[in-house]
Amino acid sequence: MSPEAAIGRFLTSLKTPARILVAISGGSDSTGLLLLLFEALKATPNPRISLCAATVDHALRRGSADEAREVAALCGSLGIPHDTVVWQGEKPKTGIMAAAREARYGLLAEAAEALGADLIVTGHTADDQRETLEMQGKRAEQLSTGIADAVLFDRRFWILRPLLFSSR
């Protein structure tokens, strides 16, 4: 399915008013998601749906704060409210990817609450799904279902992946 078709299907699936928090790192997938949603809502305005965005700065790399500022500037140029949330404190010496993922979803939930969002969307694509299945297949003998298209986080926020069945 094309990314445009996936976004159209996603937006029409929303049955109640929704404020969508776009998780945007500044990478091509999440930036594409933001722009697709923005353009779709611009082409077919729906006063019941609004966008906001959040960037998680894991504070693990030099320059990550600059990247977050660039994303904030992009969102500002589009008139989309944006928050940058920073992973504070000590980082684990091992298992950093899993710890960062857990921290990221907690920080996105905090941003969603602060921005009045009802749900969170991420830019995962079919390419990410294939990579995940391949990596999990190499580590385990059992079949994996891969990345879920919808997950209820902390019993408060749905995290949805509207591009999961679209290629980059």
mmCIF file with all atom_site columns, N, CA, C and O in Angstrom, residues 96-147:
data_model
loop_
_atom_site.group_PDB
_atom_site.id
_atom_site.type_symbol
_atom_site.label_atom_id
_atom_site.label_alt_id
_atom_site.label_comp_id
_atom_site.label_asym_id
_atom_site.label_entity_id
_atom_site.label_seq_id
_atom_site.pdbx_PDB_ins_code
_atom_site.Cartn_x
_atom_site.Cartn_y
_atom_site.Cartn_z
_atom_site.occupancy
_atom_site.B_iso_or_equiv
_atom_site.pdbx_formal_charge
_atom_site.auth_seq_id
_atom_site.auth_comp_id
_atom_site.auth_asym_id
_atom_site.auth_atom_id
_atom_site.pdbx_PDB_model_num
ATOM 1   N N  . ILE A 1 96  ? 21.362 -1.091  26.254 1.00 0.00 ? 96  ILE A N  1
ATOM 2   C CA . ILE A 1 96  ? 21.012 0.314   26.039 1.00 0.00 ? 96  ILE A CA 1
ATOM 3   C C  . ILE A 1 96  ? 19.858 0.478   25.052 1.00 0.00 ? 96  ILE A C  1
ATOM 4   O O  . ILE A 1 96  ? 19.003 1.353   25.230 1.00 0.00 ? 96  ILE A O  1
ATOM 5   N N  . MET A 1 97  ? 19.789 -0.352  24.011 1.00 0.00 ? 97  MET A N  1
ATOM 6   C CA . MET A 1 97  ? 18.720 -0.216  23.019 1.00 0.00 ? 97  MET A CA 1
ATOM 7   C C  . MET A 1 97  ? 17.347 -0.471  23.651 1.00 0.00 ? 97  MET A C  1
ATOM 8   O O  . MET A 1 97  ? 16.405 0.282   23.425 1.00 0.00 ? 97  MET A O  1
ATOM 9   N N  . ALA A 1 98  ? 17.239 -1.523  24.442 1.00 0.00 ? 98  ALA A N  1
ATOM 10  C CA . ALA A 1 98  ? 15.963 -1.836  25.092 1.00 0.00 ? 98  ALA A CA 1
ATOM 11  C C  . ALA A 1 98  ? 15.601 -0.759  26.111 1.00 0.00 ? 98  ALA A C  1
ATOM 12  O O  . ALA A 1 98  ? 14.443 -0.342  26.200 1.00 0.00 ? 98  ALA A O  1
ATOM 13  N N  . ALA A 1 99  ? 16.593 -0.305  26.865 1.00 0.00 ? 99  ALA A N  1
ATOM 14  C CA . ALA A 1 99  ? 16.344 0.745   27.851 1.00 0.00 ? 99  ALA A CA 1
ATOM 15  C C  . ALA A 1 99  ? 15.923 2.042   27.171 1.00 0.00 ? 99  ALA A C  1
ATOM 16  O O  . ALA A 1 99  ? 15.019 2.740   27.635 1.00 0.00 ? 99  ALA A O  1
ATOM 17  N N  . ALA A 1 100 ? 16.575 2.374   26.061 1.00 0.00 ? 100 ALA A N  1
ATOM 18  C CA . ALA A 1 100 ? 16.226 3.598   25.319 1.00 0.00 ? 100 ALA A CA 1
ATOM 19  C C  . ALA A 1 100 ? 14.815 3.501   24.762 1.00 0.00 ? 100 ALA A C  1
ATOM 20  O O  . ALA A 1 100 ? 14.060 4.472   24.784 1.00 0.00 ? 100 ALA A O  1
ATOM 21  N N  . ARG A 1 101 ? 14.437 2.338   24.244 1.00 0.00 ? 101 ARG A N  1
ATOM 22  C CA . ARG A 1 101 ? 13.080 2.148   23.714 1.00 0.00 ? 101 ARG A CA 1
ATOM 23  C C  . ARG A 1 101 ? 12.041 2.334   24.813 1.00 0.00 ? 101 ARG A C  1
ATOM 24  O O  . ARG A 1 101 ? 11.048 3.029   24.643 1.00 0.00 ? 101 ARG A O  1
ATOM 25  N N  . GLU A 1 102 ? 12.284 1.742   25.967 1.00 0.00 ? 102 GLU A N  1
ATOM 26  C CA . GLU A 1 102 ? 11.350 1.867   27.088 1.00 0.00 ? 102 GLU A CA 1
ATOM 27  C C  . GLU A 1 102 ? 11.252 3.321   27.544 1.00 0.00 ? 102 GLU A C  1
ATOM 28  O O  . GLU A 1 102 ? 10.167 3.845   27.768 1.00 0.00 ? 102 GLU A O  1
ATOM 29  N N  . ALA A 1 103 ? 12.396 3.984   27.653 1.00 0.00 ? 103 ALA A N  1
ATOM 30  C CA . ALA A 1 103 ? 12.405 5.400   28.036 1.00 0.00 ? 103 ALA A CA 1
ATOM 31  C C  . ALA A 1 103 ? 11.677 6.236   26.998 1.00 0.00 ? 103 ALA A C  1
ATOM 32  O O  . ALA A 1 103 ? 10.904 7.142   27.331 1.00 0.00 ? 103 ALA A O  1
ATOM 33  N N  . ARG A 1 104 ? 11.904 5.936   25.712 1.00 0.00 ? 104 ARG A N  1
ATOM 34  C CA . ARG A 1 104 ? 11.290 6.701   24.623 1.00 0.00 ? 104 ARG A CA 1
ATOM 35  C C  . ARG A 1 104 ? 9.767  6.668   24.717 1.00 0.00 ? 104 ARG A C  1
ATOM 36  O O  . ARG A 1 104 ? 9.103  7.697   24.634 1.00 0.00 ? 104 ARG A O  1
ATOM 37  N N  . TYR A 1 105 ? 9.196  5.490   24.920 1.00 0.00 ? 105 TYR A N  1
ATOM 38  C CA . TYR A 1 105 ? 7.738  5.409   24.971 1.00 0.00 ? 105 TYR A CA 1
ATOM 39  C C  . TYR A 1 105 ? 7.179  6.111   26.214 1.00 0.00 ? 105 TYR A C  1
ATOM 40  O O  . TYR A 1 105 ? 6.142  6.750   26.149 1.00 0.00 ? 105 TYR A O  1
ATOM 41  N N  . GLY A 1 106 ? 7.885  6.028   27.322 1.00 0.00 ? 106 GLY A N  1
ATOM 42  C CA . GLY A 1 106 ? 7.458  6.761   28.514 1.00 0.00 ? 106 GLY A CA 1
ATOM 43  C C  . GLY A 1 106 ? 7.506  8.263   28.296 1.00 0.00 ? 106 GLY A C  1
ATOM 44  O O  . GLY A 1 106 ? 6.578  8.992   28.681 1.00 0.00 ? 106 GLY A O  1
ATOM 45  N N  . LEU A 1 107 ? 8.570  8.738   27.659 1.00 0.00 ? 107 LEU A N  1
ATOM 46  C CA . LEU A 1 107 ? 8.700  10.172  27.376 1.00 0.00 ? 107 LEU A CA 1
ATOM 47  C C  . LEU A 1 107 ? 7.674  10.634  26.352 1.00 0.00 ? 107 LEU A C  1
ATOM 48  O O  . LEU A 1 107 ? 7.129  11.738  26.460 1.00 0.00 ? 107 LEU A O  1
ATOM 49  N N  . LEU A 1 108 ? 7.372  9.805   25.357 1.00 0.00 ? 108 LEU A N  1
ATOM 50  C CA . LEU A 1 108 ? 6.340  10.161  24.385 1.00 0.00 ? 108 LEU A CA 1
ATOM 51  C C  . LEU A 1 108 ? 4.969  10.258  25.060 1.00 0.00 ? 108 LEU A C  1
ATOM 52  O O  . LEU A 1 108 ? 4.173  11.145  24.739 1.00 0.00 ? 108 LEU A O  1
ATOM 53  N N  . ALA A 1 109 ? 4.702  9.368   26.002 1.00 0.00 ? 109 ALA A N  1
ATOM 54  C CA . ALA A 1 109 ? 3.433  9.435   26.740 1.00 0.00 ? 109 ALA A CA 1
ATOM 55  C C  . ALA A 1 109 ? 3.358  10.726  27.554 1.00 0.00 ? 109 ALA A C  1
ATOM 56  O O  . ALA A 1 109 ? 2.300  11.375  27.604 1.00 0.00 ? 109 ALA A O  1
ATOM 57  N N  . GLU A 1 110 ? 4.481  11.128  28.167 1.00 0.00 ? 110 GLU A N  1
ATOM 58  C CA . GLU A 1 110 ? 4.504  12.394  28.910 1.00 0.00 ? 110 GLU A CA 1
ATOM 59  C C  . GLU A 1 110 ? 4.238  13.573  27.968 1.00 0.00 ? 110 GLU A C  1
ATOM 60  O O  . GLU A 1 110 ? 3.474  14.484  28.299 1.00 0.00 ? 110 GLU A O  1
ATOM 61  N N  . ALA A 1 111 ? 4.862  13.553  26.801 1.00 0.00 ? 111 ALA A N  1
ATOM 62  C CA . ALA A 1 111 ? 4.657  14.627  25.827 1.00 0.00 ? 111 ALA A CA 1
ATOM 63  C C  . ALA A 1 111 ? 3.209  14.637  25.337 1.00 0.00 ? 111 ALA A C  1
ATOM 64  O O  . ALA A 1 111 ? 2.615  15.711  25.178 1.00 0.00 ? 111 ALA A O  1
ATOM 65  N N  . ALA A 1 112 ? 2.655  13.467  25.096 1.00 0.00 ? 112 ALA A N  1
ATOM 66  C CA . ALA A 1 112 ? 1.258  13.373  24.647 1.00 0.00 ? 112 ALA A CA 1
ATOM 67  C C  . ALA A 1 112 ? 0.330  13.991  25.684 1.00 0.00 ? 112 ALA A C  1
ATOM 68  O O  . ALA A 1 112 ? -0.589 14.746  25.336 1.00 0.00 ? 112 ALA A O  1
ATOM 69  N N  . GLU A 1 113 ? 0.588  13.687  26.927 1.00 0.00 ? 113 GLU A N  1
ATOM 70  C CA . GLU A 1 113 ? -0.233 14.256  27.998 1.00 0.00 ? 113 GLU A CA 1
ATOM 71  C C  . GLU A 1 113 ? -0.085 15.780  28.029 1.00 0.00 ? 113 GLU A C  1
ATOM 72  O O  . GLU A 1 113 ? -1.066 16.512  28.102 1.00 0.00 ? 113 GLU A O  1
ATOM 73  N N  . ALA A 1 114 ? 1.138  16.263  27.945 1.00 0.00 ? 114 ALA A N  1
ATOM 74  C CA . ALA A 1 114 ? 1.397  17.708  28.003 1.00 0.00 ? 114 ALA A CA 1
ATOM 75  C C  . ALA A 1 114 ? 0.772  18.448  26.822 1.00 0.00 ? 114 ALA A C  1
ATOM 76  O O  . ALA A 1 114 ? 0.312  19.587  26.967 1.00 0.00 ? 114 ALA A O  1
ATOM 77  N N  . LEU A 1 115 ? 0.744  17.813  25.658 1.00 0.00 ? 115 LEU A N  1
ATOM 78  C CA . LEU A 1 115 ? 0.216  18.451  24.452 1.00 0.00 ? 115 LEU A CA 1
ATOM 79  C C  . LEU A 1 115 ? -1.272 18.147  24.218 1.00 0.00 ? 115 LEU A C  1
ATOM 80  O O  . LEU A 1 115 ? -1.838 18.580  23.222 1.00 0.00 ? 115 LEU A O  1
ATOM 81  N N  . GLY A 1 116 ? -1.864 17.389  25.128 1.00 0.00 ? 116 GLY A N  1
ATOM 82  C CA . GLY A 1 116 ? -3.289 17.068  25.008 1.00 0.00 ? 116 GLY A CA 1
ATOM 83  C C  . GLY A 1 116 ? -3.603 16.087  23.895 1.00 0.00 ? 116 GLY A C  1
ATOM 84  O O  . GLY A 1 116 ? -4.706 16.092  23.349 1.00 0.00 ? 116 GLY A O  1
ATOM 85  N N  . ALA A 1 117 ? -2.652 15.214  23.581 1.00 0.00 ? 117 ALA A N  1
ATOM 86  C CA . ALA A 1 117 ? -2.860 14.234  22.513 1.00 0.00 ? 117 ALA A CA 1
ATOM 87  C C  . ALA A 1 117 ? -3.657 13.041  23.016 1.00 0.00 ? 117 ALA A C  1
ATOM 88  O O  . ALA A 1 117 ? -3.604 12.688  24.197 1.00 0.00 ? 117 ALA A O  1
ATOM 89  N N  . ASP A 1 118 ? -4.372 12.424  22.089 1.00 0.00 ? 118 ASP A N  1
ATOM 90  C CA . ASP A 1 118 ? -5.166 11.233  22.394 1.00 0.00 ? 118 ASP A CA 1
ATOM 91  C C  . ASP A 1 118 ? -4.447 9.947   22.016 1.00 0.00 ? 118 ASP A C  1
ATOM 92  O O  . ASP A 1 118 ? -4.739 8.888   22.567 1.00 0.00 ? 118 ASP A O  1
ATOM 93  N N  . LEU A 1 119 ? -3.547 10.046  21.037 1.00 0.00 ? 119 LEU A N  1
ATOM 94  C CA . LEU A 1 119 ? -2.836 8.868   20.552 1.00 0.00 ? 119 LEU A CA 1
ATOM 95  C C  . LEU A 1 119 ? -1.491 9.288   19.990 1.00 0.00 ? 119 LEU A C  1
ATOM 96  O O  . LEU A 1 119 ? -1.255 10.463  19.726 1.00 0.00 ? 119 LEU A O  1
ATOM 97  N N  . ILE A 1 120 ? -0.613 8.296   19.846 1.00 0.00 ? 120 ILE A N  1
ATOM 98  C CA . ILE A 1 120 ? 0.756  8.528   19.380 1.00 0.00 ? 120 ILE A CA 1
ATOM 99  C C  . ILE A 1 120 ? 0.959  7.708   18.118 1.00 0.00 ? 120 ILE A C  1
ATOM 100 O O  . ILE A 1 120 ? 0.538  6.545   18.059 1.00 0.00 ? 120 ILE A O  1
ATOM 101 N N  . VAL A 1 121 ? 1.593  8.304   17.107 1.00 0.00 ? 121 VAL A N  1
ATOM 102 C CA . VAL A 1 121 ? 1.933  7.549   15.900 1.00 0.00 ? 121 VAL A CA 1
ATOM 103 C C  . VAL A 1 121 ? 3.438  7.573   15.687 1.00 0.00 ? 121 VAL A C  1
ATOM 104 O O  . VAL A 1 121 ? 4.104  8.553   16.005 1.00 0.00 ? 121 VAL A O  1
ATOM 105 N N  . THR A 1 122 ? 3.955  6.456   15.184 1.00 0.00 ? 122 THR A N  1
ATOM 106 C CA . THR A 1 122 ? 5.372  6.357   14.869 1.00 0.00 ? 122 THR A CA 1
ATOM 107 C C  . THR A 1 122 ? 5.526  6.009   13.388 1.00 0.00 ? 122 THR A C  1
ATOM 108 O O  . THR A 1 122 ? 4.601  5.505   12.755 1.00 0.00 ? 122 THR A O  1
ATOM 109 N N  . GLY A 1 123 ? 6.702  6.252   12.843 1.00 0.00 ? 123 GLY A N  1
ATOM 110 C CA . GLY A 1 123 ? 6.953  6.093   11.423 1.00 0.00 ? 123 GLY A CA 1
ATOM 111 C C  . GLY A 1 123 ? 7.470  4.735   11.001 1.00 0.00 ? 123 GLY A C  1
ATOM 112 O O  . GLY A 1 123 ? 8.074  4.630   9.933  1.00 0.00 ? 123 GLY A O  1
ATOM 113 N N  . HIS A 1 124 ? 7.244  3.690   11.796 1.00 0.00 ? 124 HIS A N  1
ATOM 114 C CA . HIS A 1 124 ? 7.716  2.368   11.388 1.00 0.00 ? 124 HIS A CA 1
ATOM 115 C C  . HIS A 1 124 ? 7.055  1.940   10.081 1.00 0.00 ? 124 HIS A C  1
ATOM 116 O O  . HIS A 1 124 ? 5.868  2.159   9.878  1.00 0.00 ? 124 HIS A O  1
ATOM 117 N N  . THR A 1 125 ? 7.848  1.316   9.208  1.00 0.00 ? 125 THR A N  1
ATOM 118 C CA . THR A 1 125 ? 7.383  0.905   7.884  1.00 0.00 ? 125 THR A CA 1
ATOM 119 C C  . THR A 1 125 ? 7.513  -0.612  7.716  1.00 0.00 ? 125 THR A C  1
ATOM 120 O O  . THR A 1 125 ? 8.056  -1.307  8.588  1.00 0.00 ? 125 THR A O  1
ATOM 121 N N  . ALA A 1 126 ? 7.060  -1.091  6.559  1.00 0.00 ? 126 ALA A N  1
ATOM 122 C CA . ALA A 1 126 ? 7.198  -2.513  6.233  1.00 0.00 ? 126 ALA A CA 1
ATOM 123 C C  . ALA A 1 126 ? 8.672  -2.915  6.202  1.00 0.00 ? 126 ALA A C  1
ATOM 124 O O  . ALA A 1 126 ? 9.020  -4.056  6.539  1.00 0.00 ? 126 ALA A O  1
ATOM 125 N N  . ASP A 1 127 ? 9.546  -1.982  5.837  1.00 0.00 ? 127 ASP A N  1
ATOM 126 C CA . ASP A 1 127 ? 10.983 -2.271  5.829  1.00 0.00 ? 127 ASP A CA 1
ATOM 127 C C  . ASP A 1 127 ? 11.480 -2.549  7.247  1.00 0.00 ? 127 ASP A C  1
ATOM 128 O O  . ASP A 1 127 ? 12.287 -3.458  7.465  1.00 0.00 ? 127 ASP A O  1
ATOM 129 N N  . ASP A 1 128 ? 10.995 -1.772  8.217  1.00 0.00 ? 128 ASP A N  1
ATOM 130 C CA . ASP A 1 128 ? 11.350 -2.011  9.621  1.00 0.00 ? 128 ASP A CA 1
ATOM 131 C C  . ASP A 1 128 ? 10.824 -3.367  10.082 1.00 0.00 ? 128 ASP A C  1
ATOM 132 O O  . ASP A 1 128 ? 11.497 -4.092  10.816 1.00 0.00 ? 128 ASP A O  1
ATOM 133 N N  . GLN A 1 129 ? 9.609  -3.684  9.638  1.00 0.00 ? 129 GLN A N  1
ATOM 134 C CA . GLN A 1 129 ? 9.009  -4.970  10.005 1.00 0.00 ? 129 GLN A CA 1
ATOM 135 C C  . GLN A 1 129 ? 9.866  -6.128  9.483  1.00 0.00 ? 129 GLN A C  1
ATOM 136 O O  . GLN A 1 129 ? 10.157 -7.070  10.222 1.00 0.00 ? 129 GLN A O  1
ATOM 137 N N  . ARG A 1 130 ? 10.302 -6.043  8.229  1.00 0.00 ? 130 ARG A N  1
ATOM 138 C CA . ARG A 1 130 ? 11.153 -7.095  7.657  1.00 0.00 ? 130 ARG A CA 1
ATOM 139 C C  . ARG A 1 130 ? 12.458 -7.227  8.438  1.00 0.00 ? 130 ARG A C  1
ATOM 140 O O  . ARG A 1 130 ? 12.893 -8.331  8.764  1.00 0.00 ? 130 ARG A O  1
ATOM 141 N N  . GLU A 1 131 ? 13.083 -6.093  8.747  1.00 0.00 ? 131 GLU A N  1
ATOM 142 C CA . GLU A 1 131 ? 14.342 -6.119  9.507  1.00 0.00 ? 131 GLU A CA 1
ATOM 143 C C  . GLU A 1 131 ? 14.141 -6.748  10.874 1.00 0.00 ? 131 GLU A C  1
ATOM 144 O O  . GLU A 1 131 ? 14.958 -7.549  11.334 1.00 0.00 ? 131 GLU A O  1
ATOM 145 N N  . THR A 1 132 ? 13.042 -6.393  11.526 1.00 0.00 ? 132 THR A N  1
ATOM 146 C CA . THR A 1 132 ? 12.751 -6.938  12.854 1.00 0.00 ? 132 THR A CA 1
ATOM 147 C C  . THR A 1 132 ? 12.559 -8.445  12.786 1.00 0.00 ? 132 THR A C  1
ATOM 148 O O  . THR A 1 132 ? 13.117 -9.193  13.597 1.00 0.00 ? 132 THR A O  1
ATOM 149 N N  . LEU A 1 133 ? 11.783 -8.913  11.825 1.00 0.00 ? 133 LEU A N  1
ATOM 150 C CA . LEU A 1 133 ? 11.541 -10.349 11.687 1.00 0.00 ? 133 LEU A CA 1
ATOM 151 C C  . LEU A 1 133 ? 12.828 -11.101 11.369 1.00 0.00 ? 133 LEU A C  1
ATOM 152 O O  . LEU A 1 133 ? 13.061 -12.191 11.916 1.00 0.00 ? 133 LEU A O  1
ATOM 153 N N  . GLU A 1 134 ? 13.671 -10.520 10.530 1.00 0.00 ? 134 GLU A N  1
ATOM 154 C CA . GLU A 1 134 ? 14.951 -11.165 10.206 1.00 0.00 ? 134 GLU A CA 1
ATOM 155 C C  . GLU A 1 134 ? 15.850 -11.255 11.432 1.00 0.00 ? 134 GLU A C  1
ATOM 156 O O  . GLU A 1 134 ? 16.447 -12.292 11.695 1.00 0.00 ? 134 GLU A O  1
ATOM 157 N N  . MET A 1 135 ? 15.946 -10.153 12.179 1.00 0.00 ? 135 MET A N  1
ATOM 158 C CA . MET A 1 135 ? 16.801 -10.147 13.378 1.00 0.00 ? 135 MET A CA 1
ATOM 159 C C  . MET A 1 135 ? 16.275 -11.118 14.423 1.00 0.00 ? 135 MET A C  1
ATOM 160 O O  . MET A 1 135 ? 17.039 -11.858 15.026 1.00 0.00 ? 135 MET A O  1
ATOM 161 N N  . GLN A 1 136 ? 14.970 -11.126 14.636 1.00 0.00 ? 136 GLN A N  1
ATOM 162 C CA . GLN A 1 136 ? 14.400 -12.033 15.628 1.00 0.00 ? 136 GLN A CA 1
ATOM 163 C C  . GLN A 1 136 ? 14.528 -13.484 15.180 1.00 0.00 ? 136 GLN A C  1
ATOM 164 O O  . GLN A 1 136 ? 14.747 -14.368 15.989 1.00 0.00 ? 136 GLN A O  1
ATOM 165 N N  . GLY A 1 137 ? 14.404 -13.703 13.876 1.00 0.00 ? 137 GLY A N  1
ATOM 166 C CA . GLY A 1 137 ? 14.542 -15.057 13.345 1.00 0.00 ? 137 GLY A CA 1
ATOM 167 C C  . GLY A 1 137 ? 15.933 -15.610 13.541 1.00 0.00 ? 137 GLY A C  1
ATOM 168 O O  . GLY A 1 137 ? 16.112 -16.812 13.751 1.00 0.00 ? 137 GLY A O  1
ATOM 169 N N  . LYS A 1 138 ? 16.932 -14.753 13.504 1.00 0.00 ? 138 LYS A N  1
ATOM 170 C CA . LYS A 1 138 ? 18.315 -15.189 13.703 1.00 0.00 ? 138 LYS A CA 1
ATOM 171 C C  . LYS A 1 138 ? 18.600 -15.500 15.169 1.00 0.00 ? 138 LYS A C  1
ATOM 172 O O  . LYS A 1 138 ? 19.500 -16.274 15.474 1.00 0.00 ? 138 LYS A O  1
ATOM 173 N N  . ARG A 1 139 ? 17.830 -14.891 16.070 1.00 0.00 ? 139 ARG A N  1
ATOM 174 C CA . ARG A 1 139 ? 18.088 -15.073 17.507 1.00 0.00 ? 139 ARG A CA 1
ATOM 175 C C  . ARG A 1 139 ? 17.250 -16.170 18.129 1.00 0.00 ? 139 ARG A C  1
ATOM 176 O O  . ARG A 1 139 ? 17.585 -16.678 19.190 1.00 0.00 ? 139 ARG A O  1
ATOM 177 N N  . ALA A 1 140 ? 16.135 -16.518 17.510 1.00 0.00 ? 140 ALA A N  1
ATOM 178 C CA . ALA A 1 140 ? 15.231 -17.476 18.145 1.00 0.00 ? 140 ALA A CA 1
ATOM 179 C C  . ALA A 1 140 ? 14.733 -18.484 17.121 1.00 0.00 ? 140 ALA A C  1
ATOM 180 O O  . ALA A 1 140 ? 14.676 -18.199 15.929 1.00 0.00 ? 140 ALA A O  1
ATOM 181 N N  . GLU A 1 141 ? 14.367 -19.640 17.621 1.00 0.00 ? 141 GLU A N  1
ATOM 182 C CA . GLU A 1 141 ? 13.851 -20.674 16.732 1.00 0.00 ? 141 GLU A CA 1
ATOM 183 C C  . GLU A 1 141 ? 12.345 -20.551 16.545 1.00 0.00 ? 141 GLU A C  1
ATOM 184 O O  . GLU A 1 141 ? 11.787 -21.120 15.624 1.00 0.00 ? 141 GLU A O  1
ATOM 185 N N  . GLN A 1 142 ? 11.680 -19.825 17.427 1.00 0.00 ? 142 GLN A N  1
ATOM 186 C CA . GLN A 1 142 ? 10.226 -19.710 17.302 1.00 0.00 ? 142 GLN A CA 1
ATOM 187 C C  . GLN A 1 142 ? 9.844  -18.564 16.376 1.00 0.00 ? 142 GLN A C  1
ATOM 188 O O  . GLN A 1 142 ? 10.612 -17.640 16.175 1.00 0.00 ? 142 GLN A O  1
ATOM 189 N N  . LEU A 1 143 ? 8.673  -18.676 15.826 1.00 0.00 ? 143 LEU A N  1
ATOM 190 C CA . LEU A 1 143 ? 8.168  -17.632 14.939 1.00 0.00 ? 143 LEU A CA 1
ATOM 191 C C  . LEU A 1 143 ? 7.872  -16.365 15.713 1.00 0.00 ? 143 LEU A C  1
ATOM 192 O O  . LEU A 1 143 ? 7.390  -16.409 16.838 1.00 0.00 ? 143 LEU A O  1
ATOM 193 N N  . SER A 1 144 ? 8.142  -15.231 15.096 1.00 0.00 ? 144 SER A N  1
ATOM 194 C CA . SER A 1 144 ? 7.870  -13.938 15.714 1.00 0.00 ? 144 SER A CA 1
ATOM 195 C C  . SER A 1 144 ? 6.793  -13.225 14.917 1.00 0.00 ? 144 SER A C  1
ATOM 196 O O  . SER A 1 144 ? 6.680  -13.392 13.709 1.00 0.00 ? 144 SER A O  1
ATOM 197 N N  . THR A 1 145 ? 6.010  -12.414 15.608 1.00 0.00 ? 145 THR A N  1
ATOM 198 C CA . THR A 1 145 ? 4.991  -11.619 14.924 1.00 0.00 ? 145 THR A CA 1
ATOM 199 C C  . THR A 1 145 ? 5.535  -10.256 14.523 1.00 0.00 ? 145 THR A C  1
ATOM 200 O O  . THR A 1 145 ? 4.895  -9.530  13.793 1.00 0.00 ? 145 THR A O  1
ATOM 201 N N  . GLY A 1 146 ? 6.717  -9.899  15.003 1.00 0.00 ? 146 GLY A N  1
ATOM 202 C CA . GLY A 1 146 ? 7.329  -8.632  14.632 1.00 0.00 ? 146 GLY A CA 1
ATOM 203 C C  . GLY A 1 146 ? 6.728  -7.449  15.355 1.00 0.00 ? 146 GLY A C  1
ATOM 204 O O  . GLY A 1 146 ? 6.277  -7.546  16.501 1.00 0.00 ? 146 GLY A O  1
ATOM 205 N N  . ILE A 1 147 ? 6.705  -6.307  14.665 1.00 0.00 ? 147 ILE A N  1
ATOM 206 C CA . ILE A 1 147 ? 6.226  -5.054  15.229 1.00 0.00 ? 147 ILE A CA 1
ATOM 207 C C  . ILE A 1 147 ? 4.699  -5.028  15.133 1.00 0.00 ? 147 ILE A C  1
ATOM 208 O O  . ILE A 1 147 ? 4.142  -5.257  14.063 1.00 0.00 ? 147 ILE A O  1
#
